Short mmCIF file of C-alpha atoms and ligand atoms in Angstrom, two decimals:
data_model
loop_
_atom_site.label_atom_id
_atom_site.label_comp_id
_atom_site.label_asym_id
_atom_site.label_seq_id
_atom_site.Cartn_x
_atom_site.Cartn_y
_atom_site.Cartn_z
CA MET A 1 170.66 145.67 -42.19
CA THR A 2 170.04 149.36 -41.95
CA ASP A 3 171.98 150.49 -44.98
CA VAL A 4 169.34 149.48 -47.54
CA MET A 5 166.94 151.14 -49.83
CA THR A 6 163.35 151.12 -48.67
CA GLU A 7 160.39 149.15 -50.00
CA PRO A 8 159.44 151.19 -53.11
CA THR A 9 162.70 150.21 -54.87
CA ALA A 10 161.28 146.70 -55.22
CA LEU A 11 159.23 148.11 -58.09
CA ILE A 12 162.40 148.36 -60.22
CA LEU A 13 163.10 144.63 -60.12
CA PRO A 14 161.36 143.18 -63.25
CA PRO A 15 158.31 141.04 -62.31
CA GLU A 16 159.98 137.80 -63.44
CA ALA A 17 162.91 138.48 -61.09
CA GLN A 18 160.51 139.17 -58.25
CA ASP A 19 158.56 135.97 -58.93
CA ASP A 20 161.75 133.91 -59.09
CA LEU A 21 163.07 135.36 -55.79
CA LEU A 22 159.78 134.89 -54.01
CA THR A 23 159.54 131.20 -55.05
CA ARG A 24 163.11 130.59 -53.85
CA GLY A 25 162.32 131.63 -50.28
CA PHE A 26 163.16 135.32 -50.26
CA ASN A 27 160.65 137.86 -48.91
CA ARG A 28 159.42 141.24 -50.12
CA ARG A 29 161.87 143.13 -47.95
CA ASP A 30 164.71 141.11 -49.58
CA LEU A 31 163.44 142.29 -53.00
CA ALA A 32 163.92 145.92 -51.95
CA ARG A 33 167.46 145.27 -50.76
CA PHE A 34 168.39 143.37 -53.95
CA ALA A 35 166.81 145.94 -56.20
CA ALA A 36 169.13 148.64 -54.69
CA VAL A 37 172.18 146.72 -55.60
CA PHE A 38 171.34 144.59 -58.68
CA GLY A 39 168.23 146.22 -60.12
CA VAL A 40 167.81 148.75 -62.97
CA GLY A 41 168.29 151.61 -60.59
CA ALA A 42 171.42 150.14 -58.97
CA VAL A 43 173.82 152.31 -60.89
CA ALA A 44 172.13 155.43 -59.66
CA ALA A 45 171.91 154.30 -56.06
CA THR A 46 174.36 156.21 -53.94
CA THR A 47 173.20 154.81 -50.68
CA GLY A 48 172.16 151.21 -49.95
CA ARG A 49 175.51 149.50 -50.73
CA PRO A 50 175.78 146.42 -48.59
CA ALA A 51 178.75 146.02 -46.34
CA TRP A 52 180.51 143.46 -48.60
CA ALA A 53 180.50 145.81 -51.55
CA ALA A 54 182.90 148.14 -49.86
CA ALA A 55 184.72 145.54 -47.82
CA GLY A 56 185.99 143.66 -50.88
CA VAL A 57 187.76 146.73 -52.22
CA PRO A 58 191.15 147.17 -50.66
CA ASP A 59 192.44 150.61 -49.51
CA PRO A 60 193.82 152.13 -52.68
CA ALA A 61 196.60 153.69 -50.63
CA PRO A 62 197.21 156.42 -53.28
CA SER A 63 199.94 158.03 -51.26
CA ALA A 64 202.19 154.98 -51.04
CA LYS A 65 205.20 155.03 -53.37
CA THR A 66 204.96 151.24 -53.93
CA ARG A 67 201.47 149.84 -54.22
CA ILE A 68 201.50 146.09 -54.10
CA GLY A 69 198.40 145.52 -51.95
CA ALA A 70 195.39 145.21 -54.28
CA ASN A 71 196.41 142.55 -56.88
CA GLU A 72 196.40 145.27 -59.64
CA CYS A 73 198.70 145.13 -62.60
CA TRP A 74 201.80 147.25 -62.23
CA THR A 75 201.22 148.88 -65.56
CA GLY A 76 198.34 149.91 -67.94
CA PRO A 77 196.61 148.14 -70.78
CA LEU A 78 198.55 146.38 -73.54
CA MET A 79 199.50 148.83 -76.31
CA PRO A 80 197.04 147.43 -78.94
CA GLY A 81 194.32 147.88 -76.39
CA GLN A 82 195.35 151.45 -75.61
CA ILE A 83 195.37 152.34 -79.29
CA ALA A 84 191.97 150.74 -79.94
CA ALA A 85 190.43 152.54 -76.95
CA SER A 86 191.83 155.94 -77.99
CA LYS A 87 190.48 155.52 -81.48
CA MET A 88 187.09 154.53 -80.13
CA ILE A 89 186.72 157.77 -78.16
CA ALA A 90 186.21 159.77 -81.39
CA HIS A 91 183.27 157.50 -82.36
CA SER A 92 181.63 157.46 -78.95
CA ASN A 93 178.88 159.85 -79.99
CA ARG A 94 177.09 156.67 -81.15
CA TYR A 95 175.77 153.96 -78.80
CA SER A 96 177.26 151.41 -81.09
CA PRO A 97 179.11 152.71 -84.21
CA HIS A 98 179.65 149.21 -85.45
CA ASP A 99 178.94 146.14 -83.41
CA GLU A 100 181.64 146.42 -80.70
CA ARG A 101 179.90 144.06 -78.27
CA GLY A 102 179.66 141.47 -81.05
CA ASP A 103 183.30 141.96 -81.98
CA PHE A 104 184.32 141.37 -78.40
CA ILE A 105 182.25 138.13 -78.15
CA LYS A 106 183.73 136.89 -81.40
CA ALA A 107 187.23 137.42 -80.06
CA VAL A 108 186.28 135.37 -76.98
CA MET A 109 184.78 132.66 -79.13
CA ALA A 110 187.98 132.43 -81.19
CA ILE A 111 190.20 132.06 -78.15
CA GLU A 112 188.04 130.01 -75.81
CA GLY A 113 186.19 127.85 -78.29
CA VAL A 114 182.73 128.60 -76.98
CA PRO A 115 179.59 129.56 -78.99
CA TYR A 116 178.44 133.20 -79.36
CA ASP A 117 175.40 132.79 -77.14
CA HIS A 118 177.56 131.40 -74.29
CA VAL A 119 179.43 134.63 -73.78
CA ALA A 120 178.32 137.86 -71.99
CA PRO A 121 180.64 140.81 -71.46
CA TRP A 122 180.26 142.58 -68.10
CA PRO A 123 181.83 145.68 -66.47
CA GLY A 124 184.30 143.71 -64.37
CA SER A 125 183.70 140.35 -62.73
CA SER A 126 182.58 141.47 -59.29
CA ASP A 127 179.02 142.23 -60.46
CA PRO A 128 178.53 138.83 -62.19
CA LEU A 129 180.08 137.03 -59.27
CA SER A 130 177.61 138.50 -56.84
CA ARG A 131 174.77 138.10 -59.40
CA ALA A 132 175.58 134.36 -59.66
CA VAL A 133 175.30 134.03 -55.89
CA ILE A 134 171.88 135.80 -55.87
CA SER A 135 170.71 133.78 -58.88
CA TYR A 136 171.54 130.37 -57.45
CA CYS A 137 171.71 130.66 -53.68
CA SER A 138 168.83 131.36 -51.30
CA PRO A 139 167.89 130.78 -47.68
CA THR A 140 167.59 127.07 -48.50
CA LYS A 141 170.37 126.72 -51.09
CA GLY A 142 173.83 127.56 -49.77
CA LEU A 143 177.18 128.63 -51.03
CA VAL A 144 180.32 126.47 -50.58
CA THR A 145 183.58 128.33 -50.86
CA ALA A 146 187.20 127.76 -49.89
CA ASP A 147 189.16 129.29 -47.05
CA PRO A 148 191.17 131.35 -47.67
CA THR A 149 189.80 132.57 -50.96
CA PHE A 150 188.36 135.76 -52.58
CA GLU A 151 185.62 136.77 -50.17
CA LEU A 152 183.04 138.38 -52.41
CA ALA A 153 180.96 135.23 -53.06
CA GLY A 154 180.77 134.46 -49.29
CA ARG A 155 179.95 138.02 -48.34
CA THR A 156 177.17 138.22 -50.94
CA ALA A 157 175.74 134.93 -49.73
CA GLU A 158 175.76 136.14 -46.17
CA TRP A 159 174.14 139.41 -47.27
CA ILE A 160 171.28 137.57 -48.94
CA GLY A 161 170.83 135.24 -46.00
CA ALA A 162 172.09 132.01 -47.66
CA PRO A 163 174.01 129.46 -45.63
CA VAL A 164 177.75 129.61 -46.28
CA LYS A 165 180.23 126.76 -45.79
CA ARG A 166 183.97 127.55 -45.89
CA VAL A 167 186.25 124.68 -46.58
CA PRO A 168 189.99 124.92 -45.84
CA LEU A 169 192.35 124.44 -48.80
CA THR A 170 194.18 121.09 -49.04
CA PRO A 171 197.69 120.95 -47.48
CA ASP A 172 199.08 121.70 -51.01
CA PHE A 173 196.71 124.70 -51.30
CA ARG A 174 194.13 123.30 -53.77
CA HIS A 175 190.44 123.62 -53.31
CA ASP A 176 189.34 120.44 -51.56
CA VAL A 177 186.57 119.59 -54.00
CA LYS A 178 185.60 116.39 -52.28
CA ALA A 179 185.27 118.10 -48.91
CA MET A 180 183.40 120.96 -50.54
CA LEU A 181 180.82 118.61 -51.96
CA ALA A 182 180.57 116.60 -48.70
CA VAL A 183 180.04 119.67 -46.56
CA ASP A 184 176.85 120.65 -48.48
CA PRO A 185 175.92 117.96 -51.06
CA ASN A 186 173.03 120.03 -52.44
CA ALA A 187 174.45 123.56 -52.49
CA GLY A 188 173.17 126.28 -54.74
CA LEU A 189 176.72 127.23 -55.84
CA TYR A 190 180.26 125.86 -55.45
CA TYR A 191 182.82 128.68 -55.87
CA ILE A 192 186.24 127.72 -57.25
CA CYS A 193 188.85 130.42 -57.65
CA THR A 194 191.85 129.23 -59.70
CA PRO A 195 194.50 130.49 -59.39
CA ASN A 196 193.19 131.15 -56.00
CA ASN A 197 193.26 134.66 -54.53
CA PRO A 198 195.09 135.05 -52.16
CA THR A 199 197.38 131.97 -52.50
CA GLY A 200 197.99 132.05 -56.23
CA THR A 201 197.63 128.28 -56.34
CA ILE A 202 195.95 126.15 -58.96
CA THR A 203 193.10 123.73 -58.50
CA PRO A 204 193.79 121.13 -61.24
CA ILE A 205 191.23 120.90 -64.07
CA ALA A 206 190.67 117.24 -63.18
CA ASP A 207 189.45 118.28 -59.62
CA ILE A 208 187.05 120.77 -61.19
CA GLU A 209 185.79 118.18 -63.59
CA TRP A 210 185.30 115.77 -60.68
CA LEU A 211 183.16 118.33 -58.85
CA ILE A 212 181.11 119.09 -62.01
CA LYS A 213 180.46 115.38 -62.57
CA ASN A 214 179.61 114.51 -58.97
CA LYS A 215 177.49 117.42 -57.82
CA PRO A 216 173.74 117.02 -58.06
CA GLU A 217 171.89 118.42 -61.12
CA GLY A 218 170.86 121.98 -60.48
CA SER A 219 173.79 122.93 -58.27
CA MET A 220 176.12 125.36 -60.05
CA VAL A 221 179.87 125.36 -60.22
CA LEU A 222 181.38 128.85 -60.64
CA VAL A 223 185.02 128.91 -61.75
CA ASP A 224 186.61 132.26 -61.22
CA GLU A 225 189.70 132.49 -63.50
CA ALA A 226 190.61 136.13 -62.81
CA TYR A 227 194.39 135.34 -62.70
CA THR A 228 194.56 132.55 -65.24
CA HIS A 229 196.79 134.34 -67.76
CA PHE A 230 199.44 134.66 -65.08
CA ALA A 231 199.45 130.83 -64.59
CA GLY A 232 199.15 129.59 -68.17
CA VAL A 233 197.36 126.34 -67.08
CA PRO A 234 194.46 124.57 -68.75
CA VAL A 235 191.20 126.56 -68.37
CA ALA A 236 187.57 125.52 -67.65
CA SER A 237 185.90 127.09 -70.72
CA SER A 238 185.11 123.86 -72.49
CA PHE A 239 182.96 122.75 -69.51
CA VAL A 240 180.43 125.54 -70.21
CA VAL A 241 179.63 123.83 -73.58
CA THR A 242 179.41 120.30 -72.19
CA HIS A 243 177.63 121.14 -68.94
CA LYS A 244 174.83 123.56 -68.40
CA ASP A 245 175.57 124.05 -64.65
CA VAL A 246 178.96 125.70 -65.05
CA ILE A 247 179.88 129.42 -65.13
CA VAL A 248 183.37 130.64 -65.90
CA LEU A 249 184.27 134.19 -64.87
CA ARG A 250 187.04 136.33 -66.33
CA THR A 251 188.22 139.93 -65.68
CA PHE A 252 190.47 142.36 -67.55
CA SER A 253 191.51 143.89 -64.17
CA LYS A 254 194.50 141.72 -63.68
CA ILE A 255 197.15 140.86 -66.38
CA PHE A 256 195.36 143.20 -68.87
CA GLY A 257 195.88 146.21 -66.58
CA MET A 258 192.34 147.40 -67.03
CA ALA A 259 190.99 147.54 -63.47
CA GLY A 260 189.80 151.11 -63.82
CA MET A 261 188.23 150.46 -67.24
CA ARG A 262 185.81 147.86 -65.77
CA MET A 263 185.73 144.95 -68.22
CA GLY A 264 185.09 141.27 -67.70
CA PHE A 265 182.95 138.51 -69.08
CA ILE A 266 181.17 135.29 -68.24
CA MET A 267 180.94 132.09 -70.19
CA THR A 268 177.97 129.81 -69.51
CA ASN A 269 174.83 128.32 -71.00
CA PRO A 270 172.52 131.08 -72.44
CA ALA A 271 169.77 130.16 -69.97
CA ASN A 272 172.11 131.06 -67.07
CA ILE A 273 173.05 134.42 -68.75
CA ALA A 274 169.31 135.22 -69.03
CA LYS A 275 168.83 134.27 -65.37
CA MET A 276 171.66 136.44 -64.19
CA MET A 277 170.43 139.34 -66.31
CA ARG A 278 166.87 139.24 -65.17
CA TYR A 279 167.44 141.64 -62.23
CA ASP A 280 168.35 144.58 -64.43
CA GLY A 281 167.13 143.57 -67.80
CA GLY A 282 170.69 143.11 -69.02
CA MET A 283 171.63 146.77 -68.35
CA GLN A 284 175.10 146.05 -66.94
CA SER A 285 176.01 143.57 -69.69
CA GLY A 286 174.39 145.37 -72.54
CA ALA A 287 175.65 148.87 -72.11
CA LEU A 288 179.48 148.78 -71.77
CA PRO A 289 181.65 151.78 -72.43
CA LEU A 290 182.99 151.49 -76.01
CA PRO A 291 186.64 152.32 -75.19
CA SER A 292 186.63 149.50 -72.60
CA LEU A 293 185.11 147.04 -75.09
CA ALA A 294 187.57 148.02 -77.83
CA CYS A 295 190.52 147.80 -75.44
CA ALA A 296 189.51 144.34 -74.21
CA THR A 297 188.96 142.97 -77.79
CA ALA A 298 192.40 144.15 -78.93
CA SER A 299 194.07 142.92 -75.74
CA LEU A 300 192.58 139.47 -75.70
CA THR A 301 194.21 138.50 -78.96
CA ALA A 302 197.64 140.02 -78.26
CA LYS A 303 199.13 136.63 -77.39
CA THR A 304 202.82 137.55 -77.57
CA LEU A 305 202.35 140.61 -75.37
CA ILE A 306 200.38 138.63 -72.81
CA ALA A 307 203.18 136.06 -72.65
CA ALA A 308 205.78 138.83 -72.27
CA ARG A 309 203.85 140.37 -69.38
CA LYS A 310 203.56 137.01 -67.69
CA ALA A 311 207.35 136.48 -68.07
CA GLU A 312 207.98 139.97 -66.65
CA MET A 313 205.84 139.10 -63.54
CA GLU A 314 207.66 135.80 -63.20
CA GLN A 315 211.07 137.44 -63.13
CA ALA A 316 209.98 140.01 -60.52
CA ARG A 317 208.29 137.21 -58.47
CA GLY A 318 211.38 134.96 -58.61
CA MET A 319 213.68 137.75 -57.43
CA THR A 320 211.28 138.48 -54.53
CA ILE A 321 210.87 134.90 -53.43
CA ASP A 322 214.66 134.42 -53.49
CA HIS A 323 215.07 137.44 -51.30
CA LEU A 324 212.35 136.26 -48.89
CA LYS A 325 213.92 132.81 -48.59
CA ALA A 326 217.35 134.27 -47.96
CA ARG A 327 215.80 136.12 -45.03
CA GLY A 328 214.39 132.79 -43.69
CA LEU A 329 210.79 133.57 -44.59
CA SER A 330 208.49 130.94 -46.02
CA VAL A 331 206.06 131.50 -48.91
CA VAL A 332 203.20 129.53 -50.41
CA PRO A 333 204.30 128.10 -53.82
CA THR A 334 202.35 130.34 -56.14
CA ASN A 335 201.32 130.32 -59.86
CA ALA A 336 200.02 133.89 -60.04
CA ASN A 337 200.94 137.54 -59.37
CA MET A 338 200.71 137.20 -55.63
CA VAL A 339 202.83 135.72 -52.87
CA MET A 340 201.67 134.71 -49.39
CA ILE A 341 204.35 135.37 -46.71
CA ASP A 342 204.15 133.80 -43.32
CA TRP A 343 205.67 136.11 -40.69
CA LYS A 344 205.06 133.35 -38.10
CA THR A 345 205.82 135.44 -34.98
CA LYS A 346 204.01 138.64 -35.98
CA ALA A 347 200.48 139.53 -36.84
CA ALA A 348 200.13 140.47 -40.56
CA LYS A 349 198.41 143.72 -39.63
CA GLU A 350 201.43 144.79 -37.65
CA VAL A 351 203.82 143.99 -40.53
CA GLN A 352 201.56 145.85 -42.98
CA ALA A 353 201.74 148.93 -40.70
CA ALA A 354 205.53 148.64 -40.61
CA PHE A 355 205.74 148.52 -44.42
CA ARG A 356 203.60 151.73 -44.54
CA THR A 357 206.36 153.57 -42.70
CA GLN A 358 208.51 152.83 -45.76
CA SER A 359 205.78 153.96 -48.22
CA VAL A 360 205.18 150.34 -49.36
CA GLU A 361 201.52 149.25 -49.27
CA ILE A 362 201.41 145.44 -49.00
CA GLY A 363 198.23 143.37 -49.05
CA ARG A 364 195.94 142.17 -46.36
CA SER A 365 195.59 138.96 -44.40
CA TRP A 366 192.78 136.44 -44.03
CA PRO A 367 191.29 135.49 -40.61
CA ILE A 368 192.26 131.77 -41.07
CA TRP A 369 195.90 132.79 -41.33
CA PRO A 370 196.40 135.89 -39.22
CA THR A 371 200.24 135.88 -39.56
CA VAL A 372 200.23 135.67 -43.36
CA SER A 373 200.22 138.64 -45.72
CA ARG A 374 199.39 138.72 -49.43
CA ILE A 375 201.90 140.60 -51.52
CA THR A 376 200.95 141.43 -55.08
CA VAL A 377 203.81 141.05 -57.61
CA GLY A 378 204.42 144.43 -59.11
CA SER A 379 207.14 145.69 -61.43
CA MET A 380 210.76 144.73 -60.82
CA THR A 381 211.20 148.26 -59.31
CA ASP A 382 208.23 147.81 -57.07
CA MET A 383 209.62 144.47 -55.85
CA LYS A 384 213.07 145.87 -55.26
CA ASN A 385 211.50 148.63 -53.16
CA PHE A 386 209.61 145.92 -51.27
CA CYS A 387 212.82 143.98 -50.59
CA MET A 388 214.63 147.07 -49.44
CA ALA A 389 211.74 147.93 -47.12
CA LEU A 390 211.69 144.32 -45.86
CA ASP A 391 215.28 144.59 -44.84
CA LYS A 392 214.47 147.69 -42.78
CA VAL A 393 211.28 146.44 -41.13
CA TRP A 394 211.74 142.71 -40.70
CA VAL A 395 213.83 141.35 -37.87
CA ALA A 396 213.19 137.66 -37.47
N1 LIG B 1 187.67 137.52 -58.75
C1 LIG B 1 188.81 137.54 -58.13
C2 LIG B 1 189.44 136.25 -57.76
C3 LIG B 1 189.44 138.75 -57.78
O1 LIG B 1 190.59 138.69 -57.13
C4 LIG B 1 188.82 139.96 -58.12
C5 LIG B 1 189.43 141.22 -57.77
O2 LIG B 1 190.43 141.34 -57.12
C6 LIG B 1 187.58 139.89 -58.83
C7 LIG B 1 187.07 138.66 -59.11
C8 LIG B 1 186.86 141.10 -59.20
O3 LIG B 1 187.58 141.94 -60.04
P1 LIG B 1 186.86 142.99 -61.02
O4 LIG B 1 185.48 143.33 -60.50
O5 LIG B 1 187.80 144.14 -61.08
O6 LIG B 1 186.77 142.29 -62.32
#
């Protein structure tokens, strides 16, 4: 890679992180690259972003009237979150006026039933996702991921030089956990995204439990539940208490409408949290913007509003799917705020370009399914715009 910081940046990786990386088969040049992205100085680094860091972020298409391409929420934070964040601005002269980080963790404990020391807030879930890959994968310990799925884990693994195995979803769009274990029985990390991005489909908790129980000791299972509130299915939190090799990842960028506020958290054994923090001494997790923390704490507990938002999404999704079916198009049966549409005779990129002529920004496609586009479920108005545009651009 040419787009990397040069050797001296290795100095900003704490010595224990350097030792750990060197014993896992990385070299000194790798340390420099990793320091630029994950180290103490990473926030200040304006160059040196690896290719995957940009590639995972879809075009924001700010000029499109209807933006249903990036799996964002169609509206902003829940009202209790907005109020809490606004109030917090006036107290933001202090690094921590009360114990806002602690309050957030206690809210997670109450909802997820995990101990205090098993929770770490983070500014979004992209950073801990990549950090988990660098913490548990190496040139000799690979990553196993699904296909199609959210690409960040795979791209990070490729960037650090770890072997990557991509296993197609089952015919009913679950992660094929048995095939995932078989393809690399001693992987560093197994990545499960449920509901899966881009299909919106669930991998049953029993399948995840099977993987946790059958993988060898020392291999990690990372369960990314970014979209779980849209699905309302059993979650994997309890496994982080019973098994030390499990990490559960959450974000506030989806149903909570906080993508621009950068909030997420991980749940896992405290030793794993320490391991993931060793590259930057906990800077990312320890120093979160107070309005984001306050917004997240107030949002997490707003159960009725979360349920209402899920119901609103389901209504818009149902209307959209009915319209698509009436036009003879087939969709993957989804449990989340996204719909995969198979155009069959046309490349997804072509269809995306056609929608742009109608000021509708739809989502991308995945190489394994080049004729399938991901559509994020937006508001009812967004989806009516999408349907109207479809009727103009789509001729079967
Ligand atoms: N995980 C999944 C499955 C995602 O789809 C995304 C974003 O789209 C993320 C993680 C990262 O989101 P963020 O960094 O905004 O928390």
